[in-house]
PDB file of C-alpha atoms and ligand atoms in Angstrom:
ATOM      1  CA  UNK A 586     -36.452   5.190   4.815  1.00 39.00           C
ATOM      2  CA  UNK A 587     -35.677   6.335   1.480  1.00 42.00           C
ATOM      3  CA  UNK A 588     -35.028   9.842   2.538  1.00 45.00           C
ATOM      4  CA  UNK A 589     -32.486   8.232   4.480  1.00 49.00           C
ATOM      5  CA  UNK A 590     -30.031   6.980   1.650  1.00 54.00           C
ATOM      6  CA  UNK A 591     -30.367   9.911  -0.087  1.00 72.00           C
ATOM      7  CA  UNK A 592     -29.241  11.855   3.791  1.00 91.00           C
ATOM      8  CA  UNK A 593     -25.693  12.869   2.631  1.00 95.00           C
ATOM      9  CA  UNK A 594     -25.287  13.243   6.198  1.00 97.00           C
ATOM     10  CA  UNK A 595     -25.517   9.470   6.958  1.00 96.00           C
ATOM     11  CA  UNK A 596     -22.602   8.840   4.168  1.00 98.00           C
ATOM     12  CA  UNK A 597     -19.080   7.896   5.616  1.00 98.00           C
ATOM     13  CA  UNK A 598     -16.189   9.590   6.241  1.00 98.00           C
ATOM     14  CA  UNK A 599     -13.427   7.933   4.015  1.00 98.00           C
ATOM     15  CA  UNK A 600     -10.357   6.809   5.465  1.00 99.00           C
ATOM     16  CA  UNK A 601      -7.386   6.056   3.764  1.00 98.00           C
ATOM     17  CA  UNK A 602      -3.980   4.999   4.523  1.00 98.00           C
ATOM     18  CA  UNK A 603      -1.240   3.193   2.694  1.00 98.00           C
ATOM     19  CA  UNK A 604      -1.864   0.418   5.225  1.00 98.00           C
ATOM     20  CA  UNK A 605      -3.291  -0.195   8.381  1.00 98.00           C
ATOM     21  CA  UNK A 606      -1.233   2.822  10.015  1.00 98.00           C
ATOM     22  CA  UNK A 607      -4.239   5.146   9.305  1.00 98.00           C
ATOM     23  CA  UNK A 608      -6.334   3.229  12.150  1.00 98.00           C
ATOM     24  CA  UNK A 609      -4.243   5.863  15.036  1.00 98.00           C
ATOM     25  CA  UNK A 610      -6.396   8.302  12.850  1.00 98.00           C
ATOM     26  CA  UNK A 611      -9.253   6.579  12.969  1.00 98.00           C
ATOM     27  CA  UNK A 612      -9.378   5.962  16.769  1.00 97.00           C
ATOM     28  CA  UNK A 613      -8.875   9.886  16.773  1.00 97.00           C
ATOM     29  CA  UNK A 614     -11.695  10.587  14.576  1.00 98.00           C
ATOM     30  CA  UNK A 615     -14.289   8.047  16.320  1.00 98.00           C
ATOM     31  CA  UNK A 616     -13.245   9.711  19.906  1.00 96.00           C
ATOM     32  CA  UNK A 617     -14.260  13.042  17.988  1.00 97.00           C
ATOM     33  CA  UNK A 618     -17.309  11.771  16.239  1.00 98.00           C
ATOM     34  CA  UNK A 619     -18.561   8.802  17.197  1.00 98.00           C
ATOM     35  CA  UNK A 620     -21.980   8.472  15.397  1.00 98.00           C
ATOM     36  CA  UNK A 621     -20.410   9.322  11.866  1.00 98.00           C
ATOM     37  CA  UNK A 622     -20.278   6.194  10.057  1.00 98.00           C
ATOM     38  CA  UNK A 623     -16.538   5.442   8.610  1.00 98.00           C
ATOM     39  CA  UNK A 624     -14.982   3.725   5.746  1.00 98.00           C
ATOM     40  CA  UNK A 625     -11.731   2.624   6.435  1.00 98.00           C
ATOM     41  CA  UNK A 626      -9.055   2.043   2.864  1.00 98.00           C
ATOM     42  CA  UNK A 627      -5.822   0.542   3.206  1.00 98.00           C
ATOM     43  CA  UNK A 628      -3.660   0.010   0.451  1.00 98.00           C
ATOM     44  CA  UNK A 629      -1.667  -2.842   2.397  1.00 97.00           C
ATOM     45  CA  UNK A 630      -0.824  -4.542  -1.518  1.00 96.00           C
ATOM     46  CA  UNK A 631       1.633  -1.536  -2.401  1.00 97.00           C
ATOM     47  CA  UNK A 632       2.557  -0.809   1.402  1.00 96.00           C
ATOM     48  CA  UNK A 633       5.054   0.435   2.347  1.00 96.00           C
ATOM     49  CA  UNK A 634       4.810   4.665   0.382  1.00 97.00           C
ATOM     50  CA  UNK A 635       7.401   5.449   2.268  1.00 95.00           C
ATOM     51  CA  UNK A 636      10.369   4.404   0.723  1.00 93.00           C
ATOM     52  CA  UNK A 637       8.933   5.099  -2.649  1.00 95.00           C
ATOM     53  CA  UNK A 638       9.113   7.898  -4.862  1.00 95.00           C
ATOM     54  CA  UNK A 639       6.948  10.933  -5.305  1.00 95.00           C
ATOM     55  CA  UNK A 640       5.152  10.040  -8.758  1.00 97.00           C
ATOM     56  CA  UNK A 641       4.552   7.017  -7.405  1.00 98.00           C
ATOM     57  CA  UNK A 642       2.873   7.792  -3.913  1.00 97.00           C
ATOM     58  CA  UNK A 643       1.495  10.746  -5.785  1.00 97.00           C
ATOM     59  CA  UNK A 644      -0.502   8.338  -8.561  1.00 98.00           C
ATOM     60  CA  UNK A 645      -1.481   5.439  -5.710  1.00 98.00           C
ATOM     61  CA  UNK A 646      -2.921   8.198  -3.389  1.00 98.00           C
ATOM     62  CA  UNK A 647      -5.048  10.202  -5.912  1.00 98.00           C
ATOM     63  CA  UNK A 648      -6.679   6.406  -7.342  1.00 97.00           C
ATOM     64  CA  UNK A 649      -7.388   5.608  -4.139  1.00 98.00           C
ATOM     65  CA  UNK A 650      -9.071   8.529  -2.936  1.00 98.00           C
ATOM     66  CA  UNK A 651     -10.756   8.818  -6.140  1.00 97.00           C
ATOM     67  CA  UNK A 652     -12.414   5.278  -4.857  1.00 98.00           C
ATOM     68  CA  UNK A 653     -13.581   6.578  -1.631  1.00 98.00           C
ATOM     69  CA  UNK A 654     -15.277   9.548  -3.016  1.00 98.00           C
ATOM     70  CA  UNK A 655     -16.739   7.334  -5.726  1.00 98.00           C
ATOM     71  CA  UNK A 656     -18.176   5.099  -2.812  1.00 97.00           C
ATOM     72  CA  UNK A 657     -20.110   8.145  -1.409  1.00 97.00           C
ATOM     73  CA  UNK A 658     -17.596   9.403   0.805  1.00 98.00           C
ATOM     74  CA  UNK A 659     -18.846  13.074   2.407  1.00 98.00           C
ATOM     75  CA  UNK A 660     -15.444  13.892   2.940  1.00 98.00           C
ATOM     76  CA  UNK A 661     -11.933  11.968   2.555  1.00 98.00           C
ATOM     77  CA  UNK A 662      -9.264  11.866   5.477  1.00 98.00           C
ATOM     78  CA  UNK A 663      -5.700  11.250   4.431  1.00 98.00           C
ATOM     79  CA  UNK A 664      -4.606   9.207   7.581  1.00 98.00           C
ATOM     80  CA  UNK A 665      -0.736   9.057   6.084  1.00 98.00           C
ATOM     81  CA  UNK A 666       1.915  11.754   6.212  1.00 97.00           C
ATOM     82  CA  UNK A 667       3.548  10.494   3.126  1.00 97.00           C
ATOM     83  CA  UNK A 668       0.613  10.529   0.806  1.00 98.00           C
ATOM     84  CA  UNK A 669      -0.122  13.731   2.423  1.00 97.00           C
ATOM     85  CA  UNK A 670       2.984  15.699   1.448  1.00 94.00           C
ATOM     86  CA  UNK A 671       2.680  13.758  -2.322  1.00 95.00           C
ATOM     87  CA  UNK A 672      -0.803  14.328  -3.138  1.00 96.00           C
ATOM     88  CA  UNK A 673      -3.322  16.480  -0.945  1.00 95.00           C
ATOM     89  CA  UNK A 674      -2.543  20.191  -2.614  1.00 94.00           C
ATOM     90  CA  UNK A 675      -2.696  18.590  -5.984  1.00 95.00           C
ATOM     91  CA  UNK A 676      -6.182  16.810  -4.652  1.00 97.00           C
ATOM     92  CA  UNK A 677      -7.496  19.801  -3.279  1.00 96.00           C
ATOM     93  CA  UNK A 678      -7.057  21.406  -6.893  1.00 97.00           C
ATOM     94  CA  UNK A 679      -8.449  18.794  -8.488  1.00 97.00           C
ATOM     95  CA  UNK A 680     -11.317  18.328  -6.289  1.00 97.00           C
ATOM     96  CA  UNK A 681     -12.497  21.788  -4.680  1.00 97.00           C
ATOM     97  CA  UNK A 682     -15.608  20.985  -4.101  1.00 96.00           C
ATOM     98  CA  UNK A 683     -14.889  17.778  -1.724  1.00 98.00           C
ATOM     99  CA  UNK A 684     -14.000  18.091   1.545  1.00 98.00           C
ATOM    100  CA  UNK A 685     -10.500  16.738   1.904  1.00 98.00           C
ATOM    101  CA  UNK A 686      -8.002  16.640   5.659  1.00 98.00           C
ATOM    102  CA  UNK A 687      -4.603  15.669   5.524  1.00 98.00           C
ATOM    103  CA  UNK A 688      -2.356  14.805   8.417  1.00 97.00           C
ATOM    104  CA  UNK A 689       1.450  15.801   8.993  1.00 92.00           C
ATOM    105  CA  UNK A 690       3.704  15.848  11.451  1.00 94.00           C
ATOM    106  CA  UNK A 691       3.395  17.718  14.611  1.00 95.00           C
ATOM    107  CA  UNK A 692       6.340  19.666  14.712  1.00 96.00           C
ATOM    108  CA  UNK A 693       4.944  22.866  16.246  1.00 95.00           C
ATOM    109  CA  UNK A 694       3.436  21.517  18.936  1.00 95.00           C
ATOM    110  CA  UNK A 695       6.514  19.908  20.567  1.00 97.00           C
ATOM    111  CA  UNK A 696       8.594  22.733  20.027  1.00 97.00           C
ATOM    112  CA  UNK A 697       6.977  24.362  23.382  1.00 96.00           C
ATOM    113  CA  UNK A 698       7.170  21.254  25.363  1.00 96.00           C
ATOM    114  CA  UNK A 699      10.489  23.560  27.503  1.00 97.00           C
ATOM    115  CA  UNK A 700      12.978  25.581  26.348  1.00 97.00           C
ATOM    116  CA  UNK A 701      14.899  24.972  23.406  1.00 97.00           C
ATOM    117  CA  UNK A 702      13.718  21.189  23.336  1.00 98.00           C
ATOM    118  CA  UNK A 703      15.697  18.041  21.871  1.00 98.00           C
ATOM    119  CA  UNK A 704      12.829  16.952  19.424  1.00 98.00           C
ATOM    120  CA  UNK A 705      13.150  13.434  17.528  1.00 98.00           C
ATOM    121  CA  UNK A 706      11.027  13.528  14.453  1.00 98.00           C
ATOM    122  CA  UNK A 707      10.003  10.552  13.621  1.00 98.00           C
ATOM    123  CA  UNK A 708       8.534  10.242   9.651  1.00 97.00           C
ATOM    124  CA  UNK A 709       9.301   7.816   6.434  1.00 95.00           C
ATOM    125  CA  UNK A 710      12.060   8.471   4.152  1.00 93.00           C
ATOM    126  CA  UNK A 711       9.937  10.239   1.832  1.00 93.00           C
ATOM    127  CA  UNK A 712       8.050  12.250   4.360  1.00 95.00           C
ATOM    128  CA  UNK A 713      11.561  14.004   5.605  1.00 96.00           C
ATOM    129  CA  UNK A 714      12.637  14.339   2.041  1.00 93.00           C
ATOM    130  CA  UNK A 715      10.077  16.879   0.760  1.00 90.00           C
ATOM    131  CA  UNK A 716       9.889  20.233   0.822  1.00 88.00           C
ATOM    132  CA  UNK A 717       7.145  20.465   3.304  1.00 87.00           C
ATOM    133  CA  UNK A 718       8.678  18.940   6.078  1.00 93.00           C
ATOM    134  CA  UNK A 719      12.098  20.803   5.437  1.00 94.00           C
ATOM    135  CA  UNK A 720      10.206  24.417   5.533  1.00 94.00           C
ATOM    136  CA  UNK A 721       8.376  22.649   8.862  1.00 92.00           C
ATOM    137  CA  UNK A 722      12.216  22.384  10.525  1.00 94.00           C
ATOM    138  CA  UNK A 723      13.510  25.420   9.120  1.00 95.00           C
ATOM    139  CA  UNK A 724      10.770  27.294  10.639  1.00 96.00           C
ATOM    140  CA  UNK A 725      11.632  26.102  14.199  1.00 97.00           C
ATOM    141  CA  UNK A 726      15.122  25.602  13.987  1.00 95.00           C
ATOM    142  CA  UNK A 727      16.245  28.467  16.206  1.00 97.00           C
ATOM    143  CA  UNK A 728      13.846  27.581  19.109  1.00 97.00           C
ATOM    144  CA  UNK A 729      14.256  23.949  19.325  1.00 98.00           C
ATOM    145  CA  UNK A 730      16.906  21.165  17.739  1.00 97.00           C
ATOM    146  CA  UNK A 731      14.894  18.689  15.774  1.00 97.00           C
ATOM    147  CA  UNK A 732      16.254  15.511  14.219  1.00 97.00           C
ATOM    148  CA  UNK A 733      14.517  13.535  11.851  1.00 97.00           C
ATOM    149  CA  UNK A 734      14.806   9.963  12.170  1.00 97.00           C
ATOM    150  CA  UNK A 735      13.997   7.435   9.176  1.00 96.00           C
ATOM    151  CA  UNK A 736      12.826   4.263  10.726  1.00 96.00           C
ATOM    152  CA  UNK A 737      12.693   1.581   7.677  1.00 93.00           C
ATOM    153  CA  UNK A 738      11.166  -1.379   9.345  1.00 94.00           C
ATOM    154  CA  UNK A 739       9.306  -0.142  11.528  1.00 96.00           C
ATOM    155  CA  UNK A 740       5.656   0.296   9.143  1.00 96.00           C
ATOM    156  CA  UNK A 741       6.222  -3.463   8.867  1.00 96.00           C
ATOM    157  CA  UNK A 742       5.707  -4.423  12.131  1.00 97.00           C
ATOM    158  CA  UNK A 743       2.310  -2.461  12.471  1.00 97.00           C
ATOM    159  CA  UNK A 744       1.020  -4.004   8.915  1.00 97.00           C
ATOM    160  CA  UNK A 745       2.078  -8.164  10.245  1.00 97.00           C
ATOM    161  CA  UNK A 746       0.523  -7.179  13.727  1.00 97.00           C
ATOM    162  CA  UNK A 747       3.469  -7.851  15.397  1.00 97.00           C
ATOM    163  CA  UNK A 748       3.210  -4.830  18.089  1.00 96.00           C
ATOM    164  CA  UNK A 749       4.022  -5.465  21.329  1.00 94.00           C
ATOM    165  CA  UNK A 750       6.337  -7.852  20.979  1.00 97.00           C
ATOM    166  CA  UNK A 751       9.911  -8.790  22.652  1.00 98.00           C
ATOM    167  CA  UNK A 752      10.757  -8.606  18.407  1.00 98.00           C
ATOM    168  CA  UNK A 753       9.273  -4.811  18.077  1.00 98.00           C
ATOM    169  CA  UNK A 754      10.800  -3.907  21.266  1.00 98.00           C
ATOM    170  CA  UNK A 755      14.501  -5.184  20.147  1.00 98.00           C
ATOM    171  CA  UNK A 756      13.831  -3.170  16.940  1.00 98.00           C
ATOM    172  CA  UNK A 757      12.894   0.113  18.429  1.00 98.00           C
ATOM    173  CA  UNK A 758      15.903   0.003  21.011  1.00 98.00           C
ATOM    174  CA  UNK A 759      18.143  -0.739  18.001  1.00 98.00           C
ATOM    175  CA  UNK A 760      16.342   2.252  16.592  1.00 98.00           C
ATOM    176  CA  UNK A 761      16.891   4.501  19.467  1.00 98.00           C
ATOM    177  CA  UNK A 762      20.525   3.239  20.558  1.00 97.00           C
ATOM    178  CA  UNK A 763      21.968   6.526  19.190  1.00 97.00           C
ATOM    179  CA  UNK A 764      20.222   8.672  21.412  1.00 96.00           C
ATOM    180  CA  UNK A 765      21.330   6.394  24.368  1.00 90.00           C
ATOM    181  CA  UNK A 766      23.606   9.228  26.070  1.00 90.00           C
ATOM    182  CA  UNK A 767      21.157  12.364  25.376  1.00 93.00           C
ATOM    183  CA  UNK A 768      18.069  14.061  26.846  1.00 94.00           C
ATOM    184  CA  UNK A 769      15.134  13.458  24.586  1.00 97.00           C
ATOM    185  CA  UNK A 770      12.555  15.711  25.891  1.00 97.00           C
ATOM    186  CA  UNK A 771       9.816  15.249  22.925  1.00 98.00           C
ATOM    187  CA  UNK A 772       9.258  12.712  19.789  1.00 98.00           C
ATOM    188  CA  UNK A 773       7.298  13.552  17.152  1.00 97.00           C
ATOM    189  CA  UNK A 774       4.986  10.507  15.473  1.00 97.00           C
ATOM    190  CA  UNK A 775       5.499  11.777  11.999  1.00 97.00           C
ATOM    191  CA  UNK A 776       3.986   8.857  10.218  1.00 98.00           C
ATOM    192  CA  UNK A 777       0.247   7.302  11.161  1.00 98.00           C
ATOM    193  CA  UNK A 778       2.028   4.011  12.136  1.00 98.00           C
ATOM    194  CA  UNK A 779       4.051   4.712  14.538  1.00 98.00           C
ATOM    195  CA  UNK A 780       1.535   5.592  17.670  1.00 97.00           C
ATOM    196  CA  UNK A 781       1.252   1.472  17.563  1.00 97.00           C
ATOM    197  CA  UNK A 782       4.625   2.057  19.426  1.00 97.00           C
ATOM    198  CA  UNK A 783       4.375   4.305  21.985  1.00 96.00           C
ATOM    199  CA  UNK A 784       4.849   2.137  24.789  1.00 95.00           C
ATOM    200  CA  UNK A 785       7.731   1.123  23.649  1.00 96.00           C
ATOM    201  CA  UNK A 786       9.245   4.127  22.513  1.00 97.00           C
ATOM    202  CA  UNK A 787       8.519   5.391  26.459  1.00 95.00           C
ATOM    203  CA  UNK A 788      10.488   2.138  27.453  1.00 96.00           C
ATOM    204  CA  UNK A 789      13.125   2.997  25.595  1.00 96.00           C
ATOM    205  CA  UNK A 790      13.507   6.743  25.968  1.00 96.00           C
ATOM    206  CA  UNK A 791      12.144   6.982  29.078  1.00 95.00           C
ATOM    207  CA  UNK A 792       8.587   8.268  30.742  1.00 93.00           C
ATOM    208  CA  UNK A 793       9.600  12.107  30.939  1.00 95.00           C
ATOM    209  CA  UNK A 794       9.704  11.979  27.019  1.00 96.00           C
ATOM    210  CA  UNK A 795       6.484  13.566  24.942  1.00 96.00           C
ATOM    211  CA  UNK A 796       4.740  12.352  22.167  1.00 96.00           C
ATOM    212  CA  UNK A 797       3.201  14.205  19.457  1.00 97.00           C
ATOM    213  CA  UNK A 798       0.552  12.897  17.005  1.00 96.00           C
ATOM    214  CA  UNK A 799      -1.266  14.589  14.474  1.00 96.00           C
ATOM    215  CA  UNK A 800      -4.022  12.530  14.380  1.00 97.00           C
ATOM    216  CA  UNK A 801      -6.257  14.682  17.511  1.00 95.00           C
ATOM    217  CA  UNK A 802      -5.304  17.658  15.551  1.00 96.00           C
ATOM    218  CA  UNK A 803      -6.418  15.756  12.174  1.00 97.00           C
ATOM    219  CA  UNK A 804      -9.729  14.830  13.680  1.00 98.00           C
ATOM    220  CA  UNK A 805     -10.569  17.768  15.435  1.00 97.00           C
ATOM    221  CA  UNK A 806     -10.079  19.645  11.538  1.00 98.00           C
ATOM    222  CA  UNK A 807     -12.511  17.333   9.970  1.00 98.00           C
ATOM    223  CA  UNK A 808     -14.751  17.669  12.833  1.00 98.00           C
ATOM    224  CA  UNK A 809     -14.651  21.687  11.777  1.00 98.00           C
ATOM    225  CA  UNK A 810     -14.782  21.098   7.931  1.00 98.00           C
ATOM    226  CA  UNK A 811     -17.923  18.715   7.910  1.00 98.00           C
ATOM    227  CA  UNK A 812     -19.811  21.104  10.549  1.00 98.00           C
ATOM    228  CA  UNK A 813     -19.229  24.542   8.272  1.00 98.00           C
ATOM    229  CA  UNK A 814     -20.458  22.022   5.330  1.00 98.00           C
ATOM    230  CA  UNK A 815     -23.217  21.347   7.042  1.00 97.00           C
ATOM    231  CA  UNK A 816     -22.790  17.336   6.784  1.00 98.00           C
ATOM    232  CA  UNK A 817     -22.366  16.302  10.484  1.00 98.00           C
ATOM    233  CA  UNK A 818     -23.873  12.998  11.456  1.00 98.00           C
ATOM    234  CA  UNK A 819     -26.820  13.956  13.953  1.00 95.00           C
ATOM    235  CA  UNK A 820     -27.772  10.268  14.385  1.00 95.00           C
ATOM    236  CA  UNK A 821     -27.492   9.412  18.162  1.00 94.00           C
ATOM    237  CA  UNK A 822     -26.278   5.612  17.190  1.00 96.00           C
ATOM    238  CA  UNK A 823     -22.692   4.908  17.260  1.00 97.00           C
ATOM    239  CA  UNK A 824     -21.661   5.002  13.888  1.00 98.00           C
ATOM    240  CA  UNK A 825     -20.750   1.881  11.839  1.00 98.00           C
ATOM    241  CA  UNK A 826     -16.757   1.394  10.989  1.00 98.00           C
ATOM    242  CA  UNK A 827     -16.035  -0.241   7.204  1.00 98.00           C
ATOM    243  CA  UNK A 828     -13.053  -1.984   6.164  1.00 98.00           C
ATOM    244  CA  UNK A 829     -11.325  -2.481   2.942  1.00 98.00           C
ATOM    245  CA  UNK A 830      -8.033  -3.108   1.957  1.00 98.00           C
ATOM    246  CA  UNK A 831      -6.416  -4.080  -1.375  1.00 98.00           C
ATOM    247  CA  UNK A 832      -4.804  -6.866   0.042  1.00 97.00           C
ATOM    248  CA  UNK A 833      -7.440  -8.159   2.287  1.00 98.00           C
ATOM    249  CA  UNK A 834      -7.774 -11.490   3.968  1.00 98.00           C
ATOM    250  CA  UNK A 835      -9.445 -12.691   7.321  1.00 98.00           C
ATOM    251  CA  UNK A 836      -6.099 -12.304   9.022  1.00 98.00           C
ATOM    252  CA  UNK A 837      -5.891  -8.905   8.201  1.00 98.00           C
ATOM    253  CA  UNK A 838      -9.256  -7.637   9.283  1.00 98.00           C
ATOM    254  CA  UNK A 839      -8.233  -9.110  12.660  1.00 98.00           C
ATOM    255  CA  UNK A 840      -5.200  -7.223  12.644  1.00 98.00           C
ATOM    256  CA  UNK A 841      -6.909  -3.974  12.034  1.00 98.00           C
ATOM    257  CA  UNK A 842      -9.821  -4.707  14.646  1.00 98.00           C
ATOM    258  CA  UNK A 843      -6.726  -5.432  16.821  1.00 98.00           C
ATOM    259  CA  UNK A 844      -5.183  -2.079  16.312  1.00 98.00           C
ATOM    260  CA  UNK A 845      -7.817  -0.284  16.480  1.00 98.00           C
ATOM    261  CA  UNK A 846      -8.691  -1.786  20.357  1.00 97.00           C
ATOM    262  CA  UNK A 847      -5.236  -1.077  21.240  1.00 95.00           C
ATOM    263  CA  UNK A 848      -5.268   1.603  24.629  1.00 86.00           C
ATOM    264  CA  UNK A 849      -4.687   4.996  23.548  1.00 82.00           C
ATOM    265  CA  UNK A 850      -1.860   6.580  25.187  1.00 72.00           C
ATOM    266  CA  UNK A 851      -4.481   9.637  26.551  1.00 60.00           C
ATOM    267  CA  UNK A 852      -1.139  11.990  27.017  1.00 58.00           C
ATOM    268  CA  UNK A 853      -0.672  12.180  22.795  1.00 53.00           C
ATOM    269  CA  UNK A 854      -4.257  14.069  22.649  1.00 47.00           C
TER     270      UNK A 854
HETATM  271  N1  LIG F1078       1.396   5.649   7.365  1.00 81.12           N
HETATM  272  C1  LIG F1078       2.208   6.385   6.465  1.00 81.12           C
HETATM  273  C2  LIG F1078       2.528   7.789   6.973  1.00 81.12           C
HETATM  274  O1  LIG F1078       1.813   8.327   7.787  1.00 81.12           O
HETATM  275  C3  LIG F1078       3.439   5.780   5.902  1.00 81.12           C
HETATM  276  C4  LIG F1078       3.667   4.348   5.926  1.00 81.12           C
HETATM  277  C5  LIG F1078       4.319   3.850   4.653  1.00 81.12           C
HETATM  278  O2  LIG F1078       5.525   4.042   4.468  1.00 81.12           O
HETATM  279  O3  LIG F1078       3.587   3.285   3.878  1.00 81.12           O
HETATM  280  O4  LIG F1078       3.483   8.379   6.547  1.00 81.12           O
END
C-alpha cells in the first residue's frame, strides 16, 4: 500500500482552465486515458481571461498551475487557448523539468477540409490578439480565407450551465447572422468552451459545416509526453476525476458533472 502513494504513476493529471470550458479537454483526455486519475482546476472566480489583458492572464495562469503541480500533479494540461498563448512558453522555461500540454486552435487542420475553404475561427478576444494566433493565419492565408470571430458572451453561457437552451440558441444565431448569405465550409473551436455549442452552431450554419477542436489533438500529446516519461497509469480501474474550482459551490459541481456527460459530437475527433 505504501509503495502505492509514493507510485508517481498513480498521481493525477492536472487540469486547468479559466472555468469550466476545460471539461471539452477533459472528456478528450479520459476517452484517451481512462485509468489516469485527473484533477480538474477551474478558476470560475476571475472567469472570463478572455477579455483581459496579457499580464493579467499571464500572472492567474502561472499561480494556478503552480497549485496543481504543488498538489502532485505528474503533468499539467492547459485546457484554455487564452492562458495558453499568455503563459505556457514562459511555464515551460520556468519549469523544464514538468511535463506541461497546451491547447490552441486548430487552424491547420481545417484548412484541408476542400479547396481554398471559408474557415470561421472561433477564439476570445485575447486569443486572436496575440502574436501566435496571427503567425497561425498568416501561415495559411493563401490556401484558405479564415476569419476570426470574437464571441463575448458566449464563455458565460457554458460557466451558468445554460447550454442548450432556446436563450444560447438566440445568442449563437445573433452570433452567426453575418455569415447568413455565405458558404461556411469549416469552424474552428478556438477556445475550450465553445464545443458546449456545437449543436447549435450546426443548427445555425448548417450540417455540411466542420468543426475543429484541439482538445483530441491536446490529449493525444499528453498521452505521448507521459508515455516517453515513463509515468502512464497502468492501473486497469477507471481512473478517479477531481474537482476544484475557486469559486466553488454545490451548483457548480453539478454544472461541471453536467458538462462533462454532455454527447460528444464523435465528428470533432
Ligand atoms: N476557455 C478559454 C479558452 O480556451 C477562455 C475562456 C475565457 O475567456 O475565460 O480560451
Amino acid at each position: 500500500m505504501e509503495h502505492n502513494h509514493l507510485d508517481i504513476t498513480k498521481a493525477p493529471i492536472g487540469v486547468f482552465d479559466s472555468g469550466l470550458g476545460g471539461i471539452s479537454v477533459l472528456r478528450a483526455l479520459v476517452r484517451e486515458m481512462p485509468n489516469e486519475n485527473y484533477l480538474y482546476f477551474g478558476d470560475s472566480a476571475n472567469a472570463p481571461y478572455g477579455t483581459k489583458t496579457l499580464e493579467e492572464v499571464r500572472k492567474l495562469t502561472v499561480s494556478n498551475v503552480e497549485y496543481l503541480l504543488q498538489k502532485g500533479s505528474k503533468a499539467v494540461v492547459v485546457a484554455c487557448n487564452t492562458a495558453t498563448s499568455a503563459a505556457v512558453r514562459y511555464l515551460r522555461e520556468k519549469y523544464p523539468q514538468e511535463i506541461i500540454i497546451g491547447i490552441e486552435p486548430a487552424i491547420k487542420p481545417a484548412t484541408t477540409v476542400c479547396e481554398q475553404p471559408t474557415i470561421i475561427a472561433m477564439a476570445t478576444p485575447m486569443t486572436l490578439k496575440e502574436q501566435k494566433f496571427q503567425a497561425l493565419v498568416s501561415r495559411y492565408k493563401d490556401i484558405a480565407n479564415i476569419i476570426p470571430l470574437p464571441c463575448p458572451g458566449l464563455v458565460e453561457f457554458v460557466e451558468d450551465g445554460k447550454v442548450g437552451t432556446e436563450e444560447f440558441l438566440q445568442f449563437m444565431t445573433k452570433l452567426f447572422a453575418p455569415f447568413q448569405n455565405q458558404r461556411i465550409d469549416a469552424v474552428v473551436l478556438g477556445c475550450t468552451h465553445y464545443p458546449f455549442s456545437v449543436g447549435e452552431i450546426k443548427k445555425v450554419l448548417g450540417d455540411h459545416v466542420k468543426l475543429f477542436d484541439g482538445a483530441w489533438g491536446t490529449a493525444r500529446e499528453t498521452k505521448r509526453r507521459i508515455a516517453a516519461a515513463g509515468l502512464l497509469n497502468d492501473s486497469e480501474e477507471q481512473g478517479i476525476i477531481n474537482y476544484e474550482n475557486s469559486a466553488m459551490s454545490d451548483a457548480r459541481l453539478a454544472i461541471c458533472k453536467m458538462l462533462y456527460e454532455l454527447p460528444i459530437d464523435e465528428e470533432e475527433q
